[in-house]
XYZ file of C-alpha atoms in Angstrom:
356
model
C 67.308 -80.019 55.471
C 67.571 -76.423 54.303
C 66.788 -75.077 57.789
C 69.708 -77.055 59.257
C 71.972 -75.735 56.490
C 70.933 -72.134 57.174
C 71.681 -72.541 60.892
C 75.087 -74.003 60.078
C 75.804 -71.090 57.741
C 75.034 -68.579 60.508
C 77.243 -70.479 62.987
C 80.097 -70.576 60.479
C 79.865 -66.822 59.938
C 79.762 -66.273 63.718
C 83.032 -68.154 64.133
C 84.981 -66.284 61.438
C 85.288 -62.625 60.413
C 84.406 -63.386 56.789
C 84.012 -66.330 54.412
C 83.962 -66.432 50.640
C 81.169 -68.116 48.713
C 83.591 -70.877 47.732
C 84.556 -71.531 51.387
C 80.911 -71.651 52.466
C 80.025 -73.926 49.576
C 82.803 -76.321 50.579
C 81.763 -76.356 54.243
C 78.051 -76.739 53.470
C 78.620 -79.157 50.564
C 76.487 -77.124 48.157
C 77.102 -74.946 45.098
C 78.088 -71.292 45.291
C 74.736 -70.414 43.700
C 72.980 -72.162 46.610
C 75.126 -70.154 49.040
C 73.961 -66.944 47.369
C 70.299 -67.998 47.639
C 70.749 -69.035 51.297
C 72.383 -65.709 52.173
C 69.445 -63.895 50.567
C 66.984 -66.036 52.544
C 68.761 -65.265 55.820
C 68.791 -61.557 55.053
C 65.046 -61.601 54.319
C 64.507 -63.418 57.643
C 66.247 -60.609 59.543
C 69.737 -62.126 59.931
C 72.208 -59.346 58.995
C 74.298 -61.179 56.399
C 76.354 -58.721 54.364
C 78.094 -59.525 51.075
C 81.374 -57.747 50.353
C 81.909 -57.451 46.626
C 85.199 -57.672 44.809
C 88.155 -60.007 44.608
C 88.748 -60.129 48.391
C 85.058 -60.114 49.196
C 82.910 -62.592 51.026
C 80.035 -62.935 53.451
C 80.016 -61.671 57.029
C 77.628 -60.857 59.861
C 77.319 -57.199 60.856
C 76.379 -55.537 64.107
C 77.870 -58.246 66.350
C 74.962 -60.543 65.573
C 74.896 -63.763 67.639
C 72.459 -66.654 67.756
C 71.679 -68.953 70.692
C 72.248 -72.720 70.487
C 68.523 -73.524 70.468
C 68.647 -75.642 67.304
C 70.180 -78.751 68.908
C 68.159 -81.949 69.013
C 68.626 -84.531 71.782
C 71.200 -86.675 69.977
C 73.399 -83.658 69.257
C 73.089 -82.365 72.828
C 74.050 -85.718 74.365
C 76.984 -86.102 71.957
C 78.209 -82.656 73.031
C 78.522 -83.823 76.645
C 80.564 -86.836 75.556
C 83.259 -84.634 74.034
C 85.266 -84.409 77.274
C 87.004 -87.198 79.172
C 86.335 -86.367 82.848
C 89.384 -88.158 84.255
C 91.742 -86.591 81.743
C 90.290 -83.116 82.294
C 90.732 -83.534 86.044
C 94.359 -84.642 85.671
C 95.143 -81.644 83.442
C 93.590 -79.256 85.976
C 90.681 -78.365 83.684
C 87.786 -79.853 85.675
C 86.447 -76.483 86.864
C 86.624 -74.956 83.378
C 84.860 -77.970 81.868
C 82.154 -77.837 84.523
C 81.550 -74.119 83.854
C 81.378 -74.755 80.105
C 78.803 -77.529 80.585
C 76.677 -75.235 82.722
C 76.786 -72.477 80.108
C 75.822 -74.853 77.311
C 73.025 -76.325 79.433
C 71.664 -72.824 80.031
C 71.521 -72.227 76.263
C 69.598 -75.431 75.551
C 65.865 -75.764 75.348
C 64.358 -76.838 78.703
C 63.505 -80.286 77.329
C 67.184 -80.948 76.565
C 68.844 -79.743 79.760
C 69.124 -83.250 81.189
C 71.351 -84.294 78.251
C 74.527 -84.287 80.365
C 72.965 -86.620 82.932
C 71.460 -89.034 80.393
C 74.731 -89.255 78.457
C 76.815 -89.875 81.601
C 74.450 -92.667 82.647
C 74.919 -94.462 79.332
C 78.593 -93.989 78.375
C 81.820 -93.970 80.372
C 85.442 -94.050 79.213
C 87.937 -95.893 81.452
C 91.316 -95.289 79.776
C 93.894 -97.237 81.857
C 94.730 -100.891 81.229
C 93.527 -103.669 83.493
C 95.555 -104.393 86.623
C 97.386 -101.081 86.529
C 96.982 -98.232 88.980
C 96.989 -94.958 87.021
C 99.222 -92.233 88.433
C 98.812 -88.623 87.428
C 102.212 -87.024 86.662
C 102.801 -84.157 89.073
C 103.944 -81.847 86.267
C 101.013 -82.580 83.931
C 99.004 -79.412 84.770
C 102.018 -77.202 84.062
C 102.602 -78.940 80.734
C 98.897 -78.686 79.862
C 98.916 -74.942 80.566
C 101.850 -74.505 78.193
C 100.058 -76.547 75.512
C 96.955 -74.366 75.782
C 98.929 -71.094 75.733
C 101.443 -72.098 73.000
C 104.319 -71.231 75.325
C 107.793 -72.723 75.216
C 108.955 -74.737 78.205
C 112.342 -75.823 79.505
C 112.044 -79.462 80.570
C 114.447 -81.738 82.392
C 113.674 -85.428 81.965
C 115.185 -88.799 82.748
C 116.806 -90.618 79.849
C 118.222 -93.880 81.129
C 120.526 -93.084 84.039
C 121.002 -89.456 82.980
C 118.971 -86.259 83.113
C 118.674 -84.183 79.934
C 117.401 -80.630 79.496
C 115.572 -79.465 76.378
C 113.725 -76.338 75.322
C 110.452 -77.492 73.785
C 107.470 -76.141 71.913
C 104.614 -78.218 73.392
C 102.088 -79.025 70.655
C 99.768 -81.618 72.124
C 99.028 -84.187 74.843
C 98.101 -87.836 74.291
C 96.665 -90.212 76.902
C 97.555 -93.780 75.911
C 96.524 -96.698 78.144
C 96.710 -94.513 81.253
C 100.094 -92.952 80.351
C 100.436 -89.287 79.380
C 102.719 -88.275 76.496
C 103.766 -84.866 75.196
C 104.245 -84.280 71.467
C 106.649 -81.358 71.176
C 109.145 -79.753 68.844
C 112.751 -79.354 69.983
C 113.843 -75.753 69.409
C 117.595 -76.365 69.804
C 118.921 -77.103 66.305
C 121.651 -79.334 67.716
C 119.064 -81.653 69.277
C 116.215 -81.281 66.770
C 117.676 -84.108 64.691
C 116.549 -86.495 67.429
C 112.966 -86.069 66.205
C 111.359 -86.245 62.768
C 112.343 -83.993 59.870
C 110.654 -81.034 61.609
C 112.120 -81.737 65.050
C 108.979 -83.238 66.631
C 109.452 -85.799 69.389
C 107.367 -87.700 71.947
C 108.077 -87.562 75.702
C 106.573 -89.518 78.611
C 105.502 -86.864 81.085
C 106.069 -89.107 84.113
C 109.786 -88.973 83.249
C 109.907 -85.180 83.523
C 111.905 -83.999 86.532
C 111.103 -80.297 86.180
C 109.249 -77.974 83.829
C 110.089 -74.281 83.646
C 108.180 -71.787 81.491
C 110.227 -70.366 78.661
C 108.110 -67.226 78.770
C 107.914 -66.826 74.999
C 104.963 -67.846 72.875
C 105.617 -69.738 69.673
C 103.818 -69.765 66.337
C 102.277 -73.194 65.797
C 102.966 -75.086 62.603
C 99.443 -75.182 61.163
C 100.361 -78.274 59.162
C 100.927 -80.318 62.341
C 98.271 -83.032 62.698
C 98.337 -84.452 66.243
C 96.296 -87.654 65.603
C 98.240 -88.399 62.414
C 101.616 -87.710 64.050
C 100.778 -89.917 67.028
C 99.581 -92.794 64.834
C 102.802 -92.660 62.800
C 105.083 -92.533 65.843
C 103.152 -95.289 67.636
C 103.564 -97.551 64.612
C 107.290 -96.748 64.412
C 107.685 -97.503 68.119
C 105.848 -100.816 67.839
C 108.154 -101.863 64.978
C 111.319 -100.644 66.686
C 110.905 -102.716 69.852
C 110.377 -106.014 67.995
C 114.099 -106.703 67.506
C 114.231 -110.496 67.975
C 112.677 -113.365 66.023
C 111.598 -116.723 67.409
C 110.321 -119.759 65.529
C 107.337 -121.445 67.176
C 105.250 -124.507 66.326
C 101.622 -124.089 67.345
C 98.636 -126.336 67.846
C 95.311 -125.045 66.466
C 94.464 -123.816 69.968
C 97.887 -122.161 70.265
C 97.401 -120.368 66.945
C 94.067 -118.987 68.127
C 95.511 -117.860 71.446
C 98.728 -116.347 70.074
C 97.305 -112.789 69.530
C 96.247 -112.749 73.196
C 99.711 -113.709 74.443
C 102.001 -111.466 72.355
C 101.717 -108.252 70.338
C 98.431 -108.753 68.394
C 99.625 -107.107 65.175
C 102.883 -109.100 65.107
C 100.974 -112.310 65.873
C 98.447 -111.824 63.079
C 101.172 -110.960 60.563
C 103.186 -114.048 61.574
C 100.128 -116.287 61.258
C 99.249 -114.797 57.859
C 102.808 -115.374 56.573
C 102.995 -118.967 57.817
C 102.724 -121.892 55.435
C 100.053 -124.595 55.661
C 99.881 -126.854 58.769
C 101.987 -130.003 58.756
C 100.650 -133.548 58.764
C 99.824 -133.308 62.469
C 97.895 -130.054 62.005
C 100.655 -127.959 63.594
C 101.587 -124.522 62.277
C 105.152 -123.144 62.280
C 105.479 -119.350 62.498
C 108.345 -116.866 62.686
C 107.366 -114.303 65.309
C 109.033 -110.907 65.979
C 109.323 -110.154 69.713
C 110.936 -107.528 71.927
C 113.532 -109.858 73.409
C 114.168 -113.458 74.378
C 113.130 -112.629 77.949
C 109.784 -111.194 76.814
C 109.205 -114.186 74.513
C 109.875 -116.566 77.403
C 107.344 -114.778 79.577
C 104.603 -114.340 76.952
C 104.840 -117.670 75.119
C 104.876 -119.465 78.445
C 101.202 -118.482 78.764
C 100.410 -120.848 75.861
C 101.697 -123.854 77.816
C 101.860 -127.080 75.772
C 100.073 -125.444 72.821
C 103.386 -123.896 71.660
C 106.818 -125.427 71.060
C 109.770 -123.085 70.561
C 112.064 -124.333 67.790
C 114.550 -121.450 67.707
C 116.639 -119.837 69.000
C 118.187 -122.766 70.849
C 118.792 -120.696 73.987
C 115.071 -119.949 74.304
C 114.193 -123.587 73.621
C 116.536 -124.594 76.449
C 114.697 -122.214 78.802
C 111.383 -123.908 78.069
C 112.997 -127.345 78.400
C 114.210 -126.343 81.860
C 110.679 -125.137 82.702
C 109.269 -128.467 81.538
C 111.682 -130.397 83.757
C 110.738 -128.299 86.767
C 107.024 -128.808 86.062
C 107.551 -132.551 85.715
C 109.290 -132.529 89.071
C 106.387 -130.671 90.644
C 103.542 -132.677 89.114
C 105.197 -136.032 88.468
C 105.142 -138.270 85.405
C 101.892 -140.107 86.177
C 99.399 -141.398 83.648
C 97.252 -138.314 84.157
C 99.873 -136.038 82.583
C 99.036 -135.343 78.932
C 101.623 -134.856 76.213
C 102.041 -131.636 74.245
C 99.253 -130.559 71.875
C 96.769 -133.110 73.274
C 95.075 -131.168 76.022
C 91.394 -130.265 75.637
C 90.807 -127.555 73.067
C 89.960 -124.464 75.132
C 89.166 -121.213 73.400
C 90.882 -118.088 74.770
C 88.929 -115.769 76.979
C 88.915 -111.947 76.836
C 92.083 -110.078 77.819
C 90.465 -108.624 80.955
C 88.239 -110.041 83.712
C 84.573 -110.572 82.989
C 82.456 -108.019 84.838
C 78.985 -109.246 83.961
C 77.227 -111.482 86.463
């Protein structure tokens, strides 16, 4: 335990010019007294740890001291090779750099661990796009990725509806969501910054970019910007914003179970949780937020006779028309079952089954 802590202390000091005892204690989750003892132990072992005294003092390594990454065990080494997403790196134009980095890390590992990249790749694979969609890499993605890495402003023209709009942006980060690339950026033009959050941050689909020109100037990043937190907040806002219509639906038990597979899962679960108890026939009435009447018609149609739309009347009329067409196709024979009395079939997974 202490040996691992000492190695971590050396690596922390390698990565920064100097660290105070309080900073090291926080990172290592020990007391400042333990930090002092550990620094003394490293010094006695030949690691040149130097303590600067005084108010602005701290610990640092002298003489350009470096250590090799020979303290990794197999689990850590394999986890290291999972840190990149090969497809995403390739699309951003970083495949060669990632390959060189893996080779350098492999060379620093103990001989017994140098197959970690192969064993990890054989056991784990990330396939980001949705089912039944053909991912397309935006042509301008590498240029945007370069600007993100270099903290350089860009001038971007993008499609917004039928128009093209030009903005000067500070590109902060890239997000790959279900096979679609997004740019999180801050608008530098004060007149347009109000389109984003209170700091001017917005989200852009990169496949809608028409052109990207380098602004030439580097920008100072807002160190308080948290990319995962910002994305989670904007994704939640987007999901709420598109659910502008409400429909009232009566569901059979099978329909209630299948509802999260047919419509937005979060909206479905919230509607089911807010519903009252089933009626005397065991049917549940829910009020469901949806994107539009057209989307509701398409998605709820997948539930077949396990769902009956009660409102709005225009949507109910659509399903009534569908029912009449189906009756015309299949006839009104004795083999046709009435609503909510078909065999109870549990829903399958959202994608095709790949196991034999």
